[in-house]
Structure formats: structure tokens, C-alpha cells
JSON list of C-alpha atoms in Angstrom, two decimals:
[
{"chain": "N", "resi": 1, "resn": "MET", "atom": "CA", "xyz": [-278.28, 38.11, 1.48]},
{"chain": "N", "resi": 2, "resn": "LYS", "atom": "CA", "xyz": [-276.86, 36.79, -1.77]},
{"chain": "N", "resi": 3, "resn": "LEU", "atom": "CA", "xyz": [-273.26, 37.17, -2.86]},
{"chain": "N", "resi": 4, "resn": "ALA", "atom": "CA", "xyz": [-274.39, 39.03, -5.98]},
{"chain": "N", "resi": 5, "resn": "GLU", "atom": "CA", "xyz": [-275.84, 41.77, -3.76]},
{"chain": "N", "resi": 6, "resn": "LEU", "atom": "CA", "xyz": [-272.34, 42.52, -2.48]},
{"chain": "N", "resi": 7, "resn": "LEU", "atom": "CA", "xyz": [-270.55, 42.37, -5.80]},
{"chain": "N", "resi": 8, "resn": "ASN", "atom": "CA", "xyz": [-269.87, 44.35, -8.86]},
{"chain": "N", "resi": 9, "resn": "GLU", "atom": "CA", "xyz": [-266.83, 44.02, -11.07]},
{"chain": "N", "resi": 10, "resn": "ASP", "atom": "CA", "xyz": [-264.89, 46.40, -8.78]},
{"chain": "N", "resi": 11, "resn": "ARG", "atom": "CA", "xyz": [-265.18, 43.83, -6.00]},
{"chain": "N", "resi": 12, "resn": "VAL", "atom": "CA", "xyz": [-263.81, 40.94, -8.01]},
{"chain": "N", "resi": 13, "resn": "LEU", "atom": "CA", "xyz": [-260.03, 40.55, -7.96]},
{"chain": "N", "resi": 14, "resn": "PHE", "atom": "CA", "xyz": [-259.13, 38.65, -11.09]},
{"chain": "N", "resi": 15, "resn": "ASP", "atom": "CA", "xyz": [-255.86, 36.72, -11.63]},
{"chain": "N", "resi": 16, "resn": "PHE", "atom": "CA", "xyz": [-255.26, 37.05, -7.89]},
{"chain": "N", "resi": 17, "resn": "GLU", "atom": "CA", "xyz": [-251.98, 35.82, -6.42]},
{"chain": "N", "resi": 18, "resn": "SER", "atom": "CA", "xyz": [-250.81, 35.67, -2.83]},
{"chain": "N", "resi": 19, "resn": "GLU", "atom": "CA", "xyz": [-248.15, 33.78, -0.90]},
{"chain": "N", "resi": 20, "resn": "GLY", "atom": "CA", "xyz": [-250.52, 32.72, 1.85]},
{"chain": "N", "resi": 21, "resn": "LYS", "atom": "CA", "xyz": [-253.85, 33.25, 3.50]},
{"chain": "N", "resi": 22, "resn": "TRP", "atom": "CA", "xyz": [-252.78, 36.09, 5.80]},
{"chain": "N", "resi": 23, "resn": "ARG", "atom": "CA", "xyz": [-251.44, 38.15, 2.93]},
{"chain": "N", "resi": 24, "resn": "ALA", "atom": "CA", "xyz": [-254.49, 37.23, 0.82]},
{"chain": "N", "resi": 25, "resn": "ILE", "atom": "CA", "xyz": [-256.88, 38.50, 3.49]},
{"chain": "N", "resi": 26, "resn": "GLU", "atom": "CA", "xyz": [-254.92, 41.73, 3.84]},
{"chain": "N", "resi": 27, "resn": "THR", "atom": "CA", "xyz": [-254.69, 42.27, 0.08]},
{"chain": "N", "resi": 28, "resn": "ILE", "atom": "CA", "xyz": [-258.41, 41.72, -0.48]},
{"chain": "N", "resi": 29, "resn": "LEU", "atom": "CA", "xyz": [-259.26, 44.05, 2.41]},
{"chain": "N", "resi": 30, "resn": "ASN", "atom": "CA", "xyz": [-256.87, 46.68, 1.03]},
{"chain": "N", "resi": 31, "resn": "HIS", "atom": "CA", "xyz": [-258.67, 46.40, -2.29]},
{"chain": "N", "resi": 32, "resn": "LEU", "atom": "CA", "xyz": [-261.96, 47.15, -0.53]},
{"chain": "N", "resi": 33, "resn": "VAL", "atom": "CA", "xyz": [-260.36, 50.22, 1.04]},
{"chain": "N", "resi": 34, "resn": "ASP", "atom": "CA", "xyz": [-258.85, 51.36, -2.27]},
{"chain": "N", "resi": 35, "resn": "SER", "atom": "CA", "xyz": [-262.19, 50.95, -4.04]},
{"chain": "N", "resi": 36, "resn": "GLY", "atom": "CA", "xyz": [-264.03, 52.95, -1.36]},
{"chain": "N", "resi": 37, "resn": "GLN", "atom": "CA", "xyz": [-266.10, 50.06, 0.00]},
{"chain": "N", "resi": 38, "resn": "VAL", "atom": "CA", "xyz": [-264.31, 50.24, 3.36]},
{"chain": "N", "resi": 39, "resn": "THR", "atom": "CA", "xyz": [-262.88, 53.37, 4.96]},
{"chain": "N", "resi": 40, "resn": "ALA", "atom": "CA", "xyz": [-259.24, 53.66, 5.97]},
{"chain": "N", "resi": 41, "resn": "GLU", "atom": "CA", "xyz": [-260.43, 53.89, 9.60]},
{"chain": "N", "resi": 42, "resn": "GLN", "atom": "CA", "xyz": [-262.29, 50.58, 9.27]},
{"chain": "N", "resi": 43, "resn": "ARG", "atom": "CA", "xyz": [-259.32, 48.74, 7.80]},
{"chain": "N", "resi": 44, "resn": "MET", "atom": "CA", "xyz": [-257.52, 47.74, 11.03]},
{"chain": "N", "resi": 45, "resn": "PRO", "atom": "CA", "xyz": [-260.63, 46.78, 13.04]},
{"chain": "N", "resi": 46, "resn": "PHE", "atom": "CA", "xyz": [-261.83, 44.69, 10.08]},
{"chain": "N", "resi": 47, "resn": "LEU", "atom": "CA", "xyz": [-258.42, 43.09, 9.63]},
{"chain": "N", "resi": 48, "resn": "ASP", "atom": "CA", "xyz": [-258.23, 42.31, 13.35]},
{"chain": "N", "resi": 49, "resn": "ALA", "atom": "CA", "xyz": [-261.68, 40.68, 13.24]},
{"chain": "N", "resi": 50, "resn": "LEU", "atom": "CA", "xyz": [-260.81, 38.64, 10.15]},
{"chain": "N", "resi": 51, "resn": "VAL", "atom": "CA", "xyz": [-257.53, 37.46, 11.68]},
{"chain": "N", "resi": 52, "resn": "ARG", "atom": "CA", "xyz": [-259.24, 36.57, 14.99]},
{"chain": "N", "resi": 53, "resn": "ARG", "atom": "CA", "xyz": [-261.83, 34.51, 13.13]},
{"chain": "N", "resi": 54, "resn": "GLU", "atom": "CA", "xyz": [-259.23, 32.79, 10.96]},
{"chain": "N", "resi": 55, "resn": "THR", "atom": "CA", "xyz": [-257.12, 31.81, 13.98]},
{"chain": "N", "resi": 56, "resn": "LEU", "atom": "CA", "xyz": [-260.13, 30.00, 15.50]},
{"chain": "N", "resi": 57, "resn": "ALA", "atom": "CA", "xyz": [-260.32, 27.67, 12.49]},
{"chain": "N", "resi": 58, "resn": "SER", "atom": "CA", "xyz": [-259.25, 28.01, 8.91]},
{"chain": "N", "resi": 59, "resn": "THR", "atom": "CA", "xyz": [-261.95, 29.19, 6.54]},
{"chain": "N", "resi": 60, "resn": "GLY", "atom": "CA", "xyz": [-260.34, 27.18, 3.75]},
{"chain": "N", "resi": 61, "resn": "MET", "atom": "CA", "xyz": [-262.98, 24.80, 2.46]},
{"chain": "N", "resi": 62, "resn": "ASP", "atom": "CA", "xyz": [-262.72, 21.78, 0.20]},
{"chain": "N", "resi": 63, "resn": "ASN", "atom": "CA", "xyz": [-262.57, 22.03, -3.59]},
{"chain": "N", "resi": 64, "resn": "GLY", "atom": "CA", "xyz": [-260.40, 25.15, -3.77]},
{"chain": "N", "resi": 65, "resn": "VAL", "atom": "CA", "xyz": [-262.70, 27.56, -1.95]},
{"chain": "N", "resi": 66, "resn": "ALA", "atom": "CA", "xyz": [-261.98, 29.82, 1.03]},
{"chain": "N", "resi": 67, "resn": "LEU", "atom": "CA", "xyz": [-264.48, 31.98, 2.87]},
{"chain": "N", "resi": 68, "resn": "PRO", "atom": "CA", "xyz": [-262.66, 34.32, 5.27]},
{"chain": "N", "resi": 69, "resn": "HIS", "atom": "CA", "xyz": [-265.28, 36.25, 7.20]},
{"chain": "N", "resi": 70, "resn": "ALA", "atom": "CA", "xyz": [-265.91, 38.24, 10.36]},
{"chain": "N", "resi": 71, "resn": "GLN", "atom": "CA", "xyz": [-268.61, 40.09, 12.23]},
{"chain": "N", "resi": 72, "resn": "VAL", "atom": "CA", "xyz": [-267.87, 43.64, 13.37]},
{"chain": "N", "resi": 73, "resn": "GLU", "atom": "CA", "xyz": [-269.62, 46.29, 15.44]},
{"chain": "N", "resi": 74, "resn": "GLY", "atom": "CA", "xyz": [-270.75, 49.53, 13.88]},
{"chain": "N", "resi": 75, "resn": "LEU", "atom": "CA", "xyz": [-270.98, 48.35, 10.29]},
{"chain": "N", "resi": 76, "resn": "GLU", "atom": "CA", "xyz": [-274.18, 49.40, 8.53]},
{"chain": "N", "resi": 77, "resn": "LYS", "atom": "CA", "xyz": [-274.21, 46.76, 5.80]},
{"chain": "N", "resi": 78, "resn": "ALA", "atom": "CA", "xyz": [-272.12, 43.80, 4.75]},
{"chain": "N", "resi": 79, "resn": "VAL", "atom": "CA", "xyz": [-269.13, 44.27, 2.48]},
{"chain": "N", "resi": 80, "resn": "GLY", "atom": "CA", "xyz": [-267.31, 41.65, 0.51]},
{"chain": "N", "resi": 81, "resn": "ALA", "atom": "CA", "xyz": [-265.11, 40.77, -2.40]},
{"chain": "N", "resi": 82, "resn": "VAL", "atom": "CA", "xyz": [-264.20, 37.72, -4.44]},
{"chain": "N", "resi": 83, "resn": "ALA", "atom": "CA", "xyz": [-260.66, 36.85, -5.50]},
{"chain": "N", "resi": 84, "resn": "ILE", "atom": "CA", "xyz": [-260.11, 34.37, -8.31]},
{"chain": "N", "resi": 85, "resn": "SER", "atom": "CA", "xyz": [-256.67, 32.80, -8.43]},
{"chain": "N", "resi": 86, "resn": "LYS", "atom": "CA", "xyz": [-255.47, 30.59, -11.25]},
{"chain": "N", "resi": 87, "resn": "VAL", "atom": "CA", "xyz": [-252.47, 29.46, -9.18]},
{"chain": "N", "resi": 88, "resn": "GLY", "atom": "CA", "xyz": [-254.26, 29.12, -5.85]},
{"chain": "N", "resi": 89, "resn": "VAL", "atom": "CA", "xyz": [-253.49, 30.26, -2.32]},
{"chain": "N", "resi": 90, "resn": "PRO", "atom": "CA", "xyz": [-252.68, 27.93, 0.60]},
{"chain": "N", "resi": 91, "resn": "PHE", "atom": "CA", "xyz": [-255.59, 28.38, 3.02]},
{"chain": "N", "resi": 92, "resn": "GLU", "atom": "CA", "xyz": [-255.20, 25.28, 5.21]},
{"chain": "N", "resi": 93, "resn": "SER", "atom": "CA", "xyz": [-258.28, 23.55, 3.81]},
{"chain": "N", "resi": 94, "resn": "SER", "atom": "CA", "xyz": [-259.22, 20.12, 5.10]},
{"chain": "N", "resi": 95, "resn": "ASP", "atom": "CA", "xyz": [-258.60, 18.55, 1.68]},
{"chain": "N", "resi": 96, "resn": "GLU", "atom": "CA", "xyz": [-255.25, 20.41, 1.45]},
{"chain": "N", "resi": 97, "resn": "SER", "atom": "CA", "xyz": [-256.25, 21.96, -1.89]},
{"chain": "N", "resi": 98, "resn": "LEU", "atom": "CA", "xyz": [-255.10, 25.45, -2.80]},
{"chain": "N", "resi": 99, "resn": "SER", "atom": "CA", "xyz": [-257.91, 27.99, -2.68]},
{"chain": "N", "resi": 100, "resn": "ARG", "atom": "CA", "xyz": [-258.68, 29.36, -6.12]},
{"chain": "N", "resi": 101, "resn": "ILE", "atom": "CA", "xyz": [-261.91, 31.14, -5.21]},
{"chain": "N", "resi": 102, "resn": "ILE", "atom": "CA", "xyz": [-261.72, 33.31, -2.09]},
{"chain": "N", "resi": 103, "resn": "VAL", "atom": "CA", "xyz": [-264.80, 35.14, -0.84]},
{"chain": "N", "resi": 104, "resn": "LEU", "atom": "CA", "xyz": [-264.06, 37.67, 1.90]},
{"chain": "N", "resi": 105, "resn": "LEU", "atom": "CA", "xyz": [-267.02, 38.97, 3.90]},
{"chain": "N", "resi": 106, "resn": "VAL", "atom": "CA", "xyz": [-267.38, 41.45, 6.74]},
{"chain": "N", "resi": 107, "resn": "ILE", "atom": "CA", "xyz": [-270.87, 41.45, 8.24]},
{"chain": "N", "resi": 108, "resn": "PRO", "atom": "CA", "xyz": [-272.50, 43.70, 10.86]},
{"chain": "N", "resi": 109, "resn": "LYS", "atom": "CA", "xyz": [-272.40, 42.00, 14.26]},
{"chain": "N", "resi": 110, "resn": "ARG", "atom": "CA", "xyz": [-276.05, 42.83, 14.88]},
{"chain": "N", "resi": 111, "resn": "ASP", "atom": "CA", "xyz": [-277.00, 40.71, 11.86]},
{"chain": "N", "resi": 112, "resn": "VAL", "atom": "CA", "xyz": [-275.84, 37.26, 13.02]},
{"chain": "N", "resi": 113, "resn": "ARG", "atom": "CA", "xyz": [-278.73, 35.26, 11.53]},
{"chain": "N", "resi": 114, "resn": "ARG", "atom": "CA", "xyz": [-278.32, 36.92, 8.17]},
{"chain": "N", "resi": 115, "resn": "HIS", "atom": "CA", "xyz": [-274.58, 36.31, 8.40]},
{"chain": "N", "resi": 116, "resn": "VAL", "atom": "CA", "xyz": [-275.07, 32.58, 8.89]},
{"chain": "N", "resi": 117, "resn": "ARG", "atom": "CA", "xyz": [-277.59, 32.37, 6.02]},
{"chain": "N", "resi": 118, "resn": "THR", "atom": "CA", "xyz": [-275.27, 34.36, 3.74]},
{"chain": "N", "resi": 119, "resn": "LEU", "atom": "CA", "xyz": [-272.32, 32.08, 4.50]},
{"chain": "N", "resi": 120, "resn": "ALA", "atom": "CA", "xyz": [-274.44, 28.98, 3.95]},
{"chain": "N", "resi": 121, "resn": "GLY", "atom": "CA", "xyz": [-275.74, 30.34, 0.66]},
{"chain": "N", "resi": 122, "resn": "ILE", "atom": "CA", "xyz": [-272.26, 31.16, -0.61]},
{"chain": "N", "resi": 123, "resn": "ALA", "atom": "CA", "xyz": [-270.92, 27.78, 0.48]},
{"chain": "N", "resi": 124, "resn": "GLY", "atom": "CA", "xyz": [-273.82, 26.08, -1.31]},
{"chain": "N", "resi": 125, "resn": "LEU", "atom": "CA", "xyz": [-273.26, 28.13, -4.45]},
{"chain": "N", "resi": 126, "resn": "LEU", "atom": "CA", "xyz": [-269.55, 27.29, -4.53]},
{"chain": "N", "resi": 127, "resn": "ASN", "atom": "CA", "xyz": [-270.15, 23.66, -3.69]},
{"chain": "N", "resi": 128, "resn": "SER", "atom": "CA", "xyz": [-271.20, 23.24, -7.31]},
{"chain": "N", "resi": 129, "resn": "GLU", "atom": "CA", "xyz": [-268.35, 22.03, -9.51]},
{"chain": "N", "resi": 130, "resn": "GLU", "atom": "CA", "xyz": [-270.07, 23.67, -12.47]},
{"chain": "N", "resi": 131, "resn": "MET", "atom": "CA", "xyz": [-270.08, 27.05, -10.68]},
{"chain": "N", "resi": 132, "resn": "ARG", "atom": "CA", "xyz": [-266.45, 26.78, -9.63]},
{"chain": "N", "resi": 133, "resn": "SER", "atom": "CA", "xyz": [-265.42, 25.82, -13.17]},
{"chain": "N", "resi": 134, "resn": "ALA", "atom": "CA", "xyz": [-267.39, 28.70, -14.67]},
{"chain": "N", "resi": 135, "resn": "LEU", "atom": "CA", "xyz": [-265.66, 31.19, -12.35]},
{"chain": "N", "resi": 136, "resn": "MET", "atom": "CA", "xyz": [-262.24, 29.72, -13.09]},
{"chain": "N", "resi": 137, "resn": "ASP", "atom": "CA", "xyz": [-262.96, 29.91, -16.84]},
{"chain": "N", "resi": 138, "resn": "ALA", "atom": "CA", "xyz": [-264.11, 33.55, -16.67]},
{"chain": "N", "resi": 139, "resn": "ASP", "atom": "CA", "xyz": [-262.12, 35.97, -18.80]},
{"chain": "N", "resi": 140, "resn": "SER", "atom": "CA", "xyz": [-262.62, 39.06, -16.66]},
{"chain": "N", "resi": 141, "resn": "ALA", "atom": "CA", "xyz": [-263.83, 40.38, -13.33]},
{"chain": "N", "resi": 142, "resn": "GLN", "atom": "CA", "xyz": [-266.98, 41.60, -15.06]},
{"chain": "N", "resi": 143, "resn": "GLN", "atom": "CA", "xyz": [-267.71, 38.14, -16.44]},
{"chain": "N", "resi": 144, "resn": "ALA", "atom": "CA", "xyz": [-267.09, 36.51, -13.05]},
{"chain": "N", "resi": 145, "resn": "ALA", "atom": "CA", "xyz": [-269.52, 38.94, -11.36]},
{"chain": "N", "resi": 146, "resn": "GLU", "atom": "CA", "xyz": [-272.09, 38.21, -14.06]},
{"chain": "N", "resi": 147, "resn": "ILE", "atom": "CA", "xyz": [-271.70, 34.44, -13.58]},
{"chain": "N", "resi": 148, "resn": "ILE", "atom": "CA", "xyz": [-272.46, 34.86, -9.87]},
{"chain": "N", "resi": 149, "resn": "ARG", "atom": "CA", "xyz": [-275.46, 37.13, -10.55]},
{"chain": "N", "resi": 150, "resn": "LYS", "atom": "CA", "xyz": [-276.97, 34.67, -13.03]},
{"chain": "N", "resi": 151, "resn": "ALA", "atom": "CA", "xyz": [-276.41, 31.68, -10.75]},
{"chain": "N", "resi": 152, "resn": "GLU", "atom": "CA", "xyz": [-278.18, 33.38, -7.86]},
{"chain": "N", "resi": 153, "resn": "ALA", "atom": "CA", "xyz": [-281.05, 34.81, -9.95]}
]
């Protein structure tokens, strides 16, 4: 699964700010609830799964990217959102950089192989300095979503 398959402009949080990774995860998940991508009943189980995964090891990656993710039972299809932060969010990355591009994913537990391929694809996409720069230079959520769609086409 490609990131573009999970996104539209409603799932891109632009000019995102958060004091830390825990609040960032909760805020992005709340946005998915508010936009109807996740039900209110799913919110707490998803948050619990995301927190459990994050406590195992930080999902903050090098170069200002974070990829908080979790697998949950009973989910029909993956849901996700991207947050773009000009100021960055401390995500405990190995290079100690602030995360400026945060991709939150919740994947059905029954789809583990697809989950791994999706994470690898997103990490590969965001490993490109050109891609990260393009997202940081975007003027809107719509433009950021379009940049991702074109890059994965």
C-alpha cells in the first residue's frame, strides 16, 4: 500500500505544532476522529496501540521524519495522516533532529506483511532529501498531498 492511497488533503495536517511526541500522536489521531476516518469508539484502542508501539522504541527517524504506527484487531483497512511541522516536534530520533514530517499509520493486525511493506515504502519515500524539501516547501495540505501522489505514481 502506498501512502497516497491513505491520503487526501483532509488527512494532511499543515503547519502542525506539538510540544512532544505523545501529544502529537494524540492530536493526529483526534484529527482522524474529527474527520470521520476513525470512529470515536476506535480512538482509545488505537491510541493505546500507538502508545504501546512507541514505548517499545521511538518511531522518530533521522532527517526530521517520524513514523508512529500500530497494528490493531478489527480494523478493515489502514488509516493514516501526515503532519507537516515547520518548527518540528521532539520524537527522540537517533540523530536528535526534530521531526518535521510525521506519518501516523494504523494498520489491520491481520495484514502484517502489507504493514511492513507500507512502512518500508514510506520510509524509502521520505529518505529522499528532495521529497522532504518539497513537502516542507508546500503551501497547503492539498499541495502536500499532491506532492506525495506524484512521487508515488
